[in-house]
Short mmCIF file of C-alpha atoms and ligand atoms in Angstrom, two decimals:
data_model
loop_
_atom_site.label_atom_id
_atom_site.label_comp_id
_atom_site.label_asym_id
_atom_site.label_seq_id
_atom_site.Cartn_x
_atom_site.Cartn_y
_atom_site.Cartn_z
CA MET A 1 -41.84 55.68 20.95
CA ALA A 2 -44.88 57.44 19.52
CA THR A 3 -45.86 58.67 22.99
CA LEU A 4 -42.35 59.91 23.68
CA LYS A 5 -42.44 61.75 20.41
CA ALA A 6 -45.84 63.27 21.14
CA ALA A 7 -44.66 64.36 24.58
CA ARG A 8 -41.68 66.08 23.09
CA ILE A 9 -43.77 67.88 20.54
CA SER A 10 -46.25 68.92 23.20
CA ILE A 11 -43.40 70.60 25.08
CA MET A 12 -42.40 72.36 21.91
CA ALA A 13 -45.90 73.60 21.24
CA GLY A 14 -46.04 74.78 24.83
CA ARG A 15 -43.03 76.95 24.20
CA PHE A 16 -44.78 78.65 21.36
CA THR A 17 -47.65 79.27 23.74
CA LYS A 18 -45.40 81.41 25.90
CA LEU A 19 -43.32 82.99 23.23
CA MET A 20 -46.05 83.97 20.93
CA SER A 21 -48.71 84.96 23.45
CA ARG A 22 -48.60 88.65 22.86
CA PRO A 23 -52.03 90.39 22.84
CA ARG A 24 -54.23 88.44 20.46
CA ARG A 25 -57.58 86.74 20.81
CA LEU A 26 -57.13 83.67 22.99
CA VAL A 27 -58.72 80.44 21.91
CA SER A 28 -59.26 77.26 23.81
CA VAL A 29 -57.59 74.19 22.34
CA ARG A 30 -59.24 70.76 22.38
CA ALA A 31 -58.37 68.97 25.61
CA SER A 32 -57.87 65.78 23.64
CA ASP A 33 -55.21 67.37 21.52
CA HIS A 34 -51.87 66.17 22.83
CA LEU A 35 -50.06 68.78 20.87
CA LEU A 36 -51.48 71.92 22.39
CA THR A 37 -52.36 71.53 25.99
CA ARG A 38 -53.28 75.00 27.14
CA GLN A 39 -54.84 78.25 26.02
CA ILE A 40 -52.77 79.78 23.32
CA SER A 41 -53.01 82.76 21.05
CA THR A 42 -54.27 82.30 17.53
CA GLU A 43 -50.86 83.37 16.31
CA ALA A 44 -49.12 80.72 18.40
CA GLU A 45 -51.61 78.10 17.35
CA SER A 46 -51.03 78.78 13.71
CA VAL A 47 -47.25 78.71 14.10
CA ALA A 48 -47.27 75.50 16.11
CA SER A 49 -49.75 73.76 13.88
CA ARG A 50 -47.95 74.85 10.74
CA LEU A 51 -44.69 73.51 12.12
CA HIS A 52 -46.32 70.29 13.10
CA LYS A 53 -48.22 69.86 9.83
CA SER A 54 -45.12 70.42 7.79
CA GLY A 55 -43.39 67.78 9.90
CA LEU A 56 -40.69 70.25 10.85
CA LEU A 57 -40.79 69.56 14.58
CA ARG A 58 -38.29 66.76 14.59
CA THR A 59 -36.75 65.66 17.87
CA GLN A 60 -34.92 62.49 16.88
CA GLY A 61 -31.72 61.78 15.01
CA LEU A 62 -31.78 60.77 11.34
CA ILE A 63 -29.94 57.61 10.35
CA GLY A 64 -30.43 55.94 6.98
CA GLY A 65 -33.65 57.86 6.36
CA LYS A 66 -35.20 56.81 9.71
CA TRP A 67 -35.89 59.03 12.70
CA VAL A 68 -34.33 57.37 15.73
CA ASP A 69 -33.79 57.89 19.45
CA ALA A 70 -30.49 57.31 21.20
CA TYR A 71 -30.01 53.57 21.55
CA ASP A 72 -29.89 53.89 25.35
CA ARG A 73 -32.84 56.36 25.27
CA LYS A 74 -30.76 59.12 26.86
CA THR A 75 -31.84 62.64 26.00
CA ILE A 76 -30.56 66.17 26.32
CA LYS A 77 -32.61 69.29 26.74
CA VAL A 78 -32.79 72.15 24.30
CA TYR A 79 -33.38 75.54 25.93
CA ASN A 80 -34.72 78.86 24.79
CA PRO A 81 -31.88 81.21 25.79
CA ALA A 82 -34.29 84.15 26.11
CA THR A 83 -36.42 82.49 28.79
CA GLY A 84 -34.43 79.53 30.06
CA GLU A 85 -37.37 77.26 29.32
CA VAL A 86 -36.92 73.78 27.93
CA ILE A 87 -38.07 73.66 24.32
CA ALA A 88 -37.57 69.98 23.64
CA ASP A 89 -35.65 66.84 24.50
CA VAL A 90 -33.48 65.37 21.78
CA PRO A 91 -31.49 62.14 21.77
CA CYS A 92 -28.08 62.13 23.40
CA MET A 93 -26.32 59.97 20.85
CA GLY A 94 -22.78 58.66 20.88
CA GLY A 95 -20.41 56.31 19.08
CA ARG A 96 -22.83 53.51 18.20
CA GLU A 97 -25.37 55.75 16.50
CA THR A 98 -22.57 57.63 14.73
CA ASN A 99 -21.10 54.40 13.38
CA ASP A 100 -24.52 53.43 12.03
CA ALA A 101 -24.93 56.86 10.46
CA ILE A 102 -21.51 56.48 8.83
CA SER A 103 -22.48 53.05 7.47
CA SER A 104 -25.71 54.49 6.02
CA ALA A 105 -23.82 57.36 4.42
CA TYR A 106 -21.22 54.95 3.06
CA GLU A 107 -23.87 52.72 1.54
CA ALA A 108 -25.77 55.66 0.04
CA PHE A 109 -22.57 57.10 -1.42
CA TYR A 110 -22.40 54.46 -4.13
CA SER A 111 -25.72 55.38 -5.74
CA TRP A 112 -25.72 59.12 -4.91
CA SER A 113 -22.30 59.64 -6.45
CA LYS A 114 -23.41 57.76 -9.58
CA LEU A 115 -26.31 60.14 -10.27
CA THR A 116 -25.74 62.67 -12.98
CA ALA A 117 -24.88 66.17 -11.85
CA ALA A 118 -28.20 67.33 -13.29
CA GLU A 119 -30.08 64.82 -11.14
CA ARG A 120 -28.31 65.89 -7.95
CA SER A 121 -28.89 69.48 -8.93
CA ARG A 122 -32.64 68.89 -9.18
CA TYR A 123 -32.78 67.35 -5.70
CA LEU A 124 -30.87 70.30 -4.26
CA ARG A 125 -33.10 72.78 -6.04
CA LYS A 126 -36.16 71.09 -4.57
CA TRP A 127 -34.57 71.22 -1.11
CA TYR A 128 -33.89 74.94 -1.61
CA ASP A 129 -37.49 75.54 -2.66
CA LEU A 130 -38.75 73.81 0.48
CA LEU A 131 -36.38 75.76 2.74
CA ILE A 132 -37.70 78.98 1.26
CA ALA A 133 -41.31 77.80 1.42
CA HIS A 134 -40.78 77.18 5.16
CA ARG A 135 -38.71 80.29 5.76
CA GLU A 136 -40.96 81.58 8.51
CA GLU A 137 -41.11 78.37 10.52
CA LEU A 138 -37.36 77.86 10.20
CA GLY A 139 -36.76 81.46 11.26
CA GLN A 140 -38.95 80.94 14.30
CA LEU A 141 -37.08 77.77 15.23
CA ILE A 142 -33.78 79.63 14.97
CA THR A 143 -35.00 82.45 17.22
CA LEU A 144 -36.45 79.94 19.63
CA GLU A 145 -33.34 77.84 20.17
CA GLN A 146 -30.59 80.33 19.35
CA GLY A 147 -32.10 83.63 20.49
CA LYS A 148 -31.28 85.90 17.55
CA PRO A 149 -33.99 88.44 16.62
CA ILE A 150 -36.59 87.04 14.24
CA LYS A 151 -35.63 89.42 11.43
CA GLU A 152 -32.04 88.24 11.64
CA ALA A 153 -33.19 84.63 11.87
CA LEU A 154 -35.25 85.03 8.69
CA GLY A 155 -32.15 86.53 7.11
CA GLU A 156 -30.22 83.44 8.12
CA VAL A 157 -32.78 81.21 6.42
CA SER A 158 -32.36 83.12 3.15
CA TYR A 159 -28.58 83.10 3.56
CA GLY A 160 -28.54 79.40 4.48
CA ALA A 161 -30.90 78.36 1.70
CA GLY A 162 -28.72 80.34 -0.70
CA PHE A 163 -25.91 77.79 -0.23
CA ILE A 164 -28.24 75.02 -1.35
CA GLU A 165 -29.41 77.00 -4.38
CA PHE A 166 -25.86 77.93 -5.34
CA SER A 167 -24.71 74.32 -4.92
CA ALA A 168 -27.58 73.12 -7.10
CA GLU A 169 -26.32 75.40 -9.85
CA GLU A 170 -22.65 74.67 -9.30
CA ALA A 171 -23.21 70.89 -9.32
CA LYS A 172 -23.41 71.15 -13.12
CA ARG A 173 -20.06 72.90 -13.38
CA VAL A 174 -17.68 70.38 -11.84
CA TYR A 175 -15.35 70.33 -14.82
CA GLY A 176 -12.29 68.20 -15.41
CA ASP A 177 -9.35 69.02 -17.65
CA ILE A 178 -7.53 67.72 -20.70
CA ILE A 179 -3.77 68.19 -20.58
CA PRO A 180 -1.74 68.39 -23.84
CA SER A 181 0.31 65.23 -23.82
CA PRO A 182 4.11 65.35 -24.18
CA LEU A 183 3.94 61.98 -25.98
CA ALA A 184 2.05 61.36 -29.24
CA ASP A 185 0.52 58.06 -28.15
CA ARG A 186 -0.86 59.26 -24.84
CA ARG A 187 -3.90 61.27 -23.76
CA LEU A 188 -3.90 62.87 -20.33
CA PHE A 189 -6.92 64.07 -18.48
CA VAL A 190 -8.09 65.07 -15.03
CA LEU A 191 -11.34 63.95 -13.43
CA LYS A 192 -12.89 65.51 -10.37
CA GLN A 193 -14.67 63.01 -8.17
CA PRO A 194 -16.46 63.20 -4.80
CA VAL A 195 -14.32 62.72 -1.73
CA GLY A 196 -16.75 60.24 -0.13
CA VAL A 197 -18.50 60.34 3.24
CA VAL A 198 -18.22 63.72 4.96
CA GLY A 199 -18.48 64.39 8.69
CA ALA A 200 -19.90 67.90 9.12
CA ILE A 201 -19.63 69.39 12.61
CA THR A 202 -21.49 72.66 13.03
CA PRO A 203 -21.91 75.38 15.67
CA TRP A 204 -24.88 76.96 17.46
CA ASN A 205 -24.50 80.54 16.22
CA PHE A 206 -25.93 79.80 12.75
CA PRO A 207 -28.09 76.71 13.28
CA LEU A 208 -29.03 76.51 9.58
CA ALA A 209 -26.47 78.36 7.47
CA MET A 210 -23.38 76.56 8.77
CA ILE A 211 -25.03 73.26 7.84
CA THR A 212 -26.17 74.23 4.37
CA ARG A 213 -22.77 75.83 3.64
CA LYS A 214 -21.20 72.39 4.11
CA VAL A 215 -23.92 70.00 3.03
CA GLY A 216 -24.88 71.89 -0.16
CA PRO A 217 -21.51 71.58 -1.91
CA ALA A 218 -20.89 68.11 -0.43
CA LEU A 219 -24.11 66.75 -1.95
CA ALA A 220 -23.62 68.65 -5.18
CA CYS A 221 -20.24 66.96 -5.68
CA GLY A 222 -21.68 63.51 -4.96
CA CYS A 223 -20.64 63.10 -1.31
CA THR A 224 -22.94 61.88 1.45
CA VAL A 225 -22.91 63.37 4.96
CA VAL A 226 -23.14 62.72 8.66
CA ILE A 227 -24.04 66.01 10.31
CA LYS A 228 -23.38 66.68 13.96
CA PRO A 229 -25.17 69.93 14.78
CA SER A 230 -24.52 71.69 18.06
CA GLU A 231 -26.48 70.01 20.84
CA ILE A 232 -27.51 73.54 21.88
CA THR A 233 -29.40 74.18 18.62
CA PRO A 234 -30.31 70.84 16.99
CA LEU A 235 -33.95 71.58 16.10
CA THR A 236 -33.23 73.74 13.06
CA ALA A 237 -30.79 71.11 11.78
CA LEU A 238 -33.41 68.40 12.18
CA ALA A 239 -36.03 70.52 10.43
CA ALA A 240 -33.64 71.10 7.53
CA ALA A 241 -32.93 67.37 7.37
CA GLU A 242 -36.66 66.66 7.31
CA LEU A 243 -36.97 68.99 4.34
CA SER A 244 -34.14 67.17 2.60
CA LEU A 245 -36.23 63.99 2.86
CA GLN A 246 -39.33 65.82 1.61
CA ALA A 247 -37.23 66.98 -1.33
CA GLY A 248 -36.69 63.32 -2.18
CA ILE A 249 -33.00 63.16 -1.32
CA PRO A 250 -32.54 59.42 -0.82
CA PRO A 251 -32.20 57.85 2.65
CA GLY A 252 -28.64 57.76 3.94
CA VAL A 253 -27.44 60.73 1.91
CA VAL A 254 -28.13 63.10 4.83
CA ASN A 255 -27.75 61.74 8.37
CA VAL A 256 -27.92 63.68 11.63
CA VAL A 257 -26.57 62.59 15.00
CA MET A 258 -26.31 64.75 18.10
CA GLY A 259 -25.46 64.42 21.74
CA ASN A 260 -22.12 63.44 23.17
CA ALA A 261 -19.80 65.63 21.10
CA SER A 262 -16.54 63.88 21.92
CA ASP A 263 -17.92 60.35 21.32
CA ILE A 264 -19.45 61.43 18.02
CA GLY A 265 -16.27 63.25 17.01
CA ASP A 266 -14.08 60.27 17.93
CA SER A 267 -16.20 57.92 15.83
CA LEU A 268 -16.10 60.24 12.83
CA LEU A 269 -12.32 60.59 13.17
CA ALA A 270 -11.65 56.88 13.69
CA SER A 271 -13.71 55.71 10.71
CA THR A 272 -11.83 54.87 7.55
CA GLN A 273 -15.13 55.35 5.67
CA VAL A 274 -15.28 59.03 6.56
CA ARG A 275 -12.99 60.74 4.08
CA LYS A 276 -13.45 64.32 5.11
CA ILE A 277 -14.16 66.39 8.19
CA THR A 278 -15.59 69.87 7.81
CA PHE A 279 -15.93 71.94 10.95
CA THR A 280 -17.00 75.41 12.03
CA GLY A 281 -16.26 76.30 15.62
CA SER A 282 -13.52 77.08 18.08
CA THR A 283 -9.85 77.01 17.19
CA ALA A 284 -9.15 74.66 20.12
CA VAL A 285 -11.60 72.02 18.84
CA GLY A 286 -10.47 72.57 15.25
CA LYS A 287 -6.90 71.71 16.22
CA LYS A 288 -8.08 68.51 17.88
CA LEU A 289 -10.05 67.52 14.80
CA MET A 290 -7.08 68.24 12.57
CA ALA A 291 -4.80 66.13 14.76
CA GLY A 292 -7.44 63.40 14.98
CA SER A 293 -7.84 63.30 11.21
CA ALA A 294 -4.18 62.40 10.81
CA GLY A 295 -4.78 58.81 11.90
CA THR A 296 -6.81 58.06 8.77
CA VAL A 297 -5.40 60.94 6.66
CA LYS A 298 -8.72 62.65 6.06
CA LYS A 299 -9.20 65.88 4.20
CA VAL A 300 -10.15 68.71 6.58
CA SER A 301 -11.81 72.08 6.18
CA LEU A 302 -11.78 74.25 9.27
CA GLU A 303 -13.56 77.55 9.81
CA LEU A 304 -12.29 78.60 13.22
CA GLY A 305 -12.19 81.60 15.49
CA GLY A 306 -11.37 85.13 14.39
CA ASN A 307 -10.13 88.31 16.02
CA ALA A 308 -11.42 90.78 13.47
CA PRO A 309 -9.94 94.27 13.40
CA CYS A 310 -12.25 97.03 12.23
CA ILE A 311 -10.06 99.97 11.18
CA VAL A 312 -11.57 103.44 10.90
CA PHE A 313 -9.24 105.88 9.15
CA ASP A 314 -9.39 109.67 9.46
CA ASP A 315 -10.60 109.88 5.86
CA ALA A 316 -13.61 107.59 6.42
CA ASP A 317 -17.18 108.71 5.91
CA LEU A 318 -18.34 108.90 9.55
CA ASP A 319 -21.89 107.63 8.93
CA VAL A 320 -20.68 104.73 6.80
CA ALA A 321 -18.06 103.82 9.41
CA VAL A 322 -20.54 103.92 12.30
CA LYS A 323 -23.15 101.91 10.41
CA GLY A 324 -20.61 99.36 9.16
CA THR A 325 -18.90 98.93 12.54
CA LEU A 326 -22.27 98.52 14.24
CA ALA A 327 -23.22 95.77 11.79
CA ALA A 328 -19.82 94.06 11.98
CA LYS A 329 -19.80 94.16 15.78
CA PHE A 330 -23.38 93.55 16.89
CA ARG A 331 -24.64 90.99 14.37
CA ASN A 332 -26.05 88.06 16.36
CA SER A 333 -25.18 89.97 19.58
CA GLY A 334 -21.51 89.73 18.69
CA GLN A 335 -21.61 85.95 18.39
CA THR A 336 -20.11 85.35 14.96
CA CYS A 337 -16.56 84.41 14.00
CA VAL A 338 -16.43 87.44 11.71
CA CYS A 339 -17.67 89.96 14.28
CA ALA A 340 -15.41 92.97 14.77
CA ASN A 341 -13.37 92.13 17.86
CA ARG A 342 -11.21 95.26 17.96
CA VAL A 343 -12.22 98.67 16.68
CA LEU A 344 -9.06 100.59 15.73
CA VAL A 345 -9.76 104.28 15.23
CA GLN A 346 -7.30 106.87 13.89
CA GLU A 347 -6.67 109.79 16.22
CA GLY A 348 -8.07 112.51 13.92
CA ILE A 349 -11.57 110.99 13.80
CA TYR A 350 -11.45 109.29 17.20
CA GLU A 351 -13.63 111.66 19.28
CA LYS A 352 -16.24 112.14 16.55
CA PHE A 353 -16.43 108.40 15.88
CA VAL A 354 -16.66 107.42 19.55
CA ASN A 355 -19.53 109.85 20.15
CA ALA A 356 -21.53 108.83 17.09
CA PHE A 357 -20.85 105.13 17.59
CA SER A 358 -21.77 105.18 21.29
CA LYS A 359 -25.02 106.98 20.46
CA ALA A 360 -25.88 104.31 17.89
CA VAL A 361 -25.04 101.49 20.31
CA GLN A 362 -27.21 103.07 22.98
CA ASN A 363 -30.18 102.80 20.62
CA LEU A 364 -29.85 99.04 20.13
CA GLN A 365 -32.94 97.43 21.61
CA VAL A 366 -32.23 94.31 23.67
CA GLY A 367 -34.82 91.62 24.35
CA ASP A 368 -36.54 88.41 23.34
CA GLY A 369 -35.97 87.91 19.64
CA PHE A 370 -39.69 87.58 19.01
CA THR A 371 -40.39 91.09 20.30
CA GLU A 372 -40.92 93.76 17.68
CA GLY A 373 -37.99 96.17 17.37
CA VAL A 374 -35.47 93.98 19.22
CA VAL A 375 -32.09 93.84 17.47
CA GLN A 376 -30.00 92.26 20.25
CA GLY A 377 -31.04 88.88 21.61
CA PRO A 378 -29.57 87.04 24.59
CA LEU A 379 -26.16 85.42 24.59
CA ILE A 380 -26.37 81.70 24.06
CA ASN A 381 -25.89 80.71 27.72
CA GLU A 382 -24.51 81.62 31.11
CA ALA A 383 -20.98 80.49 30.19
CA ALA A 384 -20.99 83.01 27.33
CA VAL A 385 -21.93 85.82 29.71
CA GLN A 386 -19.25 84.79 32.17
CA LYS A 387 -16.65 84.87 29.41
CA VAL A 388 -17.67 88.42 28.48
CA GLU A 389 -17.52 89.42 32.15
CA SER A 390 -14.05 87.99 32.62
CA PHE A 391 -12.73 89.77 29.50
CA LEU A 392 -14.23 93.06 30.72
CA GLN A 393 -12.76 92.61 34.18
CA ASP A 394 -9.34 91.92 32.72
CA ALA A 395 -9.53 95.06 30.55
CA ILE A 396 -10.77 97.31 33.35
CA SER A 397 -8.09 96.04 35.73
CA LYS A 398 -5.50 97.04 33.09
CA GLY A 399 -6.85 100.55 32.58
CA ALA A 400 -9.67 100.33 30.02
CA LYS A 401 -12.75 102.54 30.54
CA VAL A 402 -16.36 101.46 30.06
CA LEU A 403 -18.16 104.15 28.05
CA LEU A 404 -21.46 102.33 27.72
CA GLY A 405 -22.98 99.14 29.12
CA GLY A 406 -20.44 96.87 30.76
CA LYS A 407 -22.86 94.71 32.72
CA ARG A 408 -25.65 92.17 32.53
CA HIS A 409 -28.92 93.55 31.21
CA SER A 410 -31.79 94.15 33.63
CA LEU A 411 -33.81 91.57 31.65
CA GLY A 412 -31.75 88.89 33.41
CA MET A 413 -31.05 85.47 31.87
CA SER A 414 -28.12 85.74 29.47
CA PHE A 415 -28.95 89.23 28.24
CA TYR A 416 -25.95 91.57 28.25
CA GLU A 417 -25.88 95.31 27.67
CA PRO A 418 -24.36 96.44 24.36
CA THR A 419 -21.02 97.74 25.52
CA VAL A 420 -18.41 100.22 24.33
CA ILE A 421 -15.04 100.25 26.08
CA SER A 422 -12.14 102.62 25.37
CA ASP A 423 -8.41 102.75 26.18
CA VAL A 424 -8.06 99.12 25.19
CA LYS A 425 -4.47 97.92 24.79
CA GLY A 426 -2.89 95.12 22.80
CA GLU A 427 -2.08 93.02 25.84
CA MET A 428 -5.67 92.82 27.14
CA LEU A 429 -7.73 89.65 26.61
CA LEU A 430 -10.21 91.75 24.62
CA SER A 431 -7.50 92.37 22.04
CA ARG A 432 -6.00 88.91 22.04
CA GLU A 433 -9.04 86.63 21.94
CA GLU A 434 -12.54 86.54 20.52
CA VAL A 435 -14.99 87.98 23.07
CA PHE A 436 -18.02 86.52 21.22
CA GLY A 437 -20.38 89.02 22.80
CA PRO A 438 -21.77 92.55 22.39
CA VAL A 439 -18.61 94.38 23.45
CA ALA A 440 -16.88 96.91 21.20
CA PRO A 441 -13.30 97.58 22.38
CA LEU A 442 -11.83 100.83 21.04
CA LEU A 443 -8.11 101.26 20.33
CA ARG A 444 -6.56 104.50 19.09
CA PHE A 445 -3.84 104.60 16.43
CA LYS A 446 -1.79 107.27 14.64
CA THR A 447 -0.57 105.93 11.28
CA GLU A 448 -1.61 103.45 8.61
CA ASP A 449 1.48 101.33 9.31
CA GLU A 450 0.62 101.19 13.00
CA ALA A 451 -2.97 100.12 12.19
CA ILE A 452 -1.74 97.31 9.95
CA ARG A 453 0.77 96.16 12.56
CA LEU A 454 -1.89 96.13 15.31
CA ALA A 455 -4.42 94.41 13.05
CA ASN A 456 -2.01 91.62 12.10
CA ASP A 457 -0.70 91.13 15.65
CA THR A 458 -2.77 88.00 16.27
CA ASN A 459 -2.76 84.31 15.42
CA ALA A 460 -6.21 84.66 13.91
CA GLY A 461 -6.90 85.72 10.33
CA LEU A 462 -10.56 85.39 9.37
CA ALA A 463 -12.24 88.76 8.71
CA ALA A 464 -11.07 92.36 8.79
CA TYR A 465 -12.87 95.61 8.02
CA ILE A 466 -11.56 98.98 6.91
CA PHE A 467 -13.32 102.29 6.54
CA THR A 468 -11.67 104.85 4.27
CA ASN A 469 -12.57 107.02 1.31
CA ASN A 470 -9.07 106.76 -0.13
CA ILE A 471 -9.07 104.21 -2.96
CA GLN A 472 -5.30 103.68 -2.91
CA ARG A 473 -5.34 103.12 0.82
CA SER A 474 -8.20 100.63 0.52
CA TRP A 475 -6.11 98.52 -1.91
CA ARG A 476 -2.88 98.92 0.05
CA VAL A 477 -4.39 97.99 3.40
CA SER A 478 -6.51 95.14 1.97
CA GLU A 479 -3.35 93.62 0.54
CA ALA A 480 -1.39 94.08 3.78
CA LEU A 481 -4.00 92.53 6.07
CA GLU A 482 -3.32 88.87 6.90
CA TYR A 483 -6.97 87.85 6.68
CA GLY A 484 -9.17 85.66 4.49
CA LEU A 485 -11.95 88.25 4.13
CA VAL A 486 -11.78 92.03 4.00
CA GLY A 487 -14.76 94.38 4.07
CA VAL A 488 -14.04 97.86 2.71
CA ASN A 489 -16.67 100.38 3.86
CA GLU A 490 -18.88 97.38 4.57
CA GLY A 491 -19.59 95.50 7.79
CA ILE A 492 -21.38 92.43 6.42
CA VAL A 493 -19.50 90.57 3.69
CA SER A 494 -20.82 87.00 3.92
CA THR A 495 -22.58 85.60 0.86
CA GLU A 496 -22.88 82.19 -0.72
CA VAL A 497 -21.25 83.41 -3.93
CA ALA A 498 -17.90 84.43 -2.38
CA PRO A 499 -15.23 82.31 -0.69
CA PHE A 500 -15.43 82.36 3.12
CA GLY A 501 -12.51 81.22 5.25
CA GLY A 502 -9.46 82.25 7.16
CA VAL A 503 -5.67 82.21 7.18
CA LYS A 504 -3.26 81.50 10.06
CA GLN A 505 -5.07 79.76 12.92
CA SER A 506 -8.51 80.80 11.66
CA GLY A 507 -8.65 77.73 9.51
CA LEU A 508 -8.13 75.84 6.30
CA GLY A 509 -10.12 75.78 3.12
CA ARG A 510 -12.96 77.93 1.85
CA GLU A 511 -16.73 77.61 1.97
CA GLY A 512 -19.29 78.94 -0.48
CA SER A 513 -18.63 80.02 -4.08
CA LYS A 514 -17.06 77.87 -6.80
CA TYR A 515 -13.95 77.56 -4.60
CA GLY A 516 -15.92 75.87 -1.84
CA MET A 517 -16.77 72.99 -4.20
CA ASP A 518 -13.13 71.88 -4.43
CA GLU A 519 -13.17 71.00 -0.74
CA TYR A 520 -15.44 68.04 -1.55
CA LEU A 521 -13.62 66.84 -4.65
CA GLU A 522 -10.61 64.67 -5.32
CA MET A 523 -8.60 65.11 -8.48
CA LYS A 524 -7.80 62.03 -10.50
CA TYR A 525 -5.25 62.04 -13.30
CA VAL A 526 -5.86 59.47 -16.00
CA CYS A 527 -3.23 58.60 -18.61
CA LEU A 528 -4.56 56.83 -21.68
CA GLY A 529 -1.73 55.01 -23.45
CA ASN A 530 -1.23 53.10 -26.67
CA MET A 531 -3.34 55.62 -28.59
CA ASN A 532 -1.71 54.92 -31.94
CA SER A 533 -3.03 51.39 -32.23
CA ASN A 534 -6.47 50.63 -33.70
C1 SIN X 1 -19.49 82.26 11.59
O1 SIN X 1 -19.66 82.98 12.54
O2 SIN X 1 -18.80 81.24 11.70
C2 SIN X 1 -20.12 82.50 10.25
C3 SIN X 1 -20.44 83.89 9.98
C4 SIN X 1 -20.98 84.11 8.59
O3 SIN X 1 -21.25 83.19 7.83
O4 SIN X 1 -21.11 85.28 8.23
#
């Protein structure tokens, strides 16, 4: 097992060799050193050795505080989407490992839930401190396995760690209630107690933040967790789990299994010990999880797909609208559930906006996320590029016009040119479904009512954005939009202190903020009788 582990880490270090070998003094690494097997730059050496020293290069699952391989030794490969190279092999786990992880979480629940809120808070605070202390390494892991530019990846670490810090604080504020009794000899009160074992299923687009957003409040409330990170980006999840152990969070409180998604999902759903499923990902999978949770009547929180309208009114400040739309559309190369999916522009500002916006999009530098100045990384894989291509083809065949981009980037791999496309209509796939790529479809509208009607003409309801300088309009339209989040003159609205979540088929429940805590709590009403006796 030790050799297997060393081999995996050697592959990982090798990746840093390639990624980080921009002009620096080259040094020769000891031939005996299994970890670094070729000439690497001093920069790469320090990154790799720091990661290794801090124990953050984890390539096994975590069950009951122990790092384990898949029981049948099967593995899956983790790729760098910018180069196509294999970064590491991780275990391809399934039902048996998941059942053991559930048992560990169930066992740990008894003692973890009995800790005082202050004790759990201290553990979480320590975990937060470690995440921040290892911000750089975690950011590099995110860029490596997910592809987003390093600056954005570092931003994700701060954002992700913020959920742990906030949960540490909020742990101490899980209040109950005393209800005035209608009868003199009774006392009525309400307790809030942890739900129990939580199955947390997370996506590849935010390898850290989507985990901490679920695990932070779960642990704060006294729940224990079985995390299933995306098999595309498991390394950041494993590194975060390692830091949870270093923070002293007891074995079994945080478990991580990855591999065969449907086997793992089925085991989580079938278990009567798992009392809650929390999921971020596609609407199709979310519906399956919701249906599957019915068998054991689990609580569910679902953060599913969006189809965000970004509405630019004639009275908007042009610079603010261009900057905000750019941020809302091109964050993570368009691969977030809250990315603007349709840009609705009022006819009076249309030409000016299209020119300024296209100019700004043209300046977006595409490339490997480790390269200085790059703001657009690759798409996650070939399937993602093919989806973008098919949406574009559909739109063009129905009369849309490509103003900018519209094809794969000359860098190859899964790089795609930042794209602006006009004359988009409501019936095109680009308007109906999430493109999840760097494509900005422009639609023209005449009146406020028309904009609201177009914006709400979808089954999704996660995020919406409006750009206007009219305060009354900003209230009116915010109220009329059937969405869980609205950005007014702002393209990035996510923060750990505000509730994140959608309406309609974009999901159930909220994450982050004080509201996100309730998702991991059950309410218990206690009636104390016979109060008049001594
Ligand atoms: C997501 O894409 O699901 C999350 C985006 C965010 O947290 O801002």
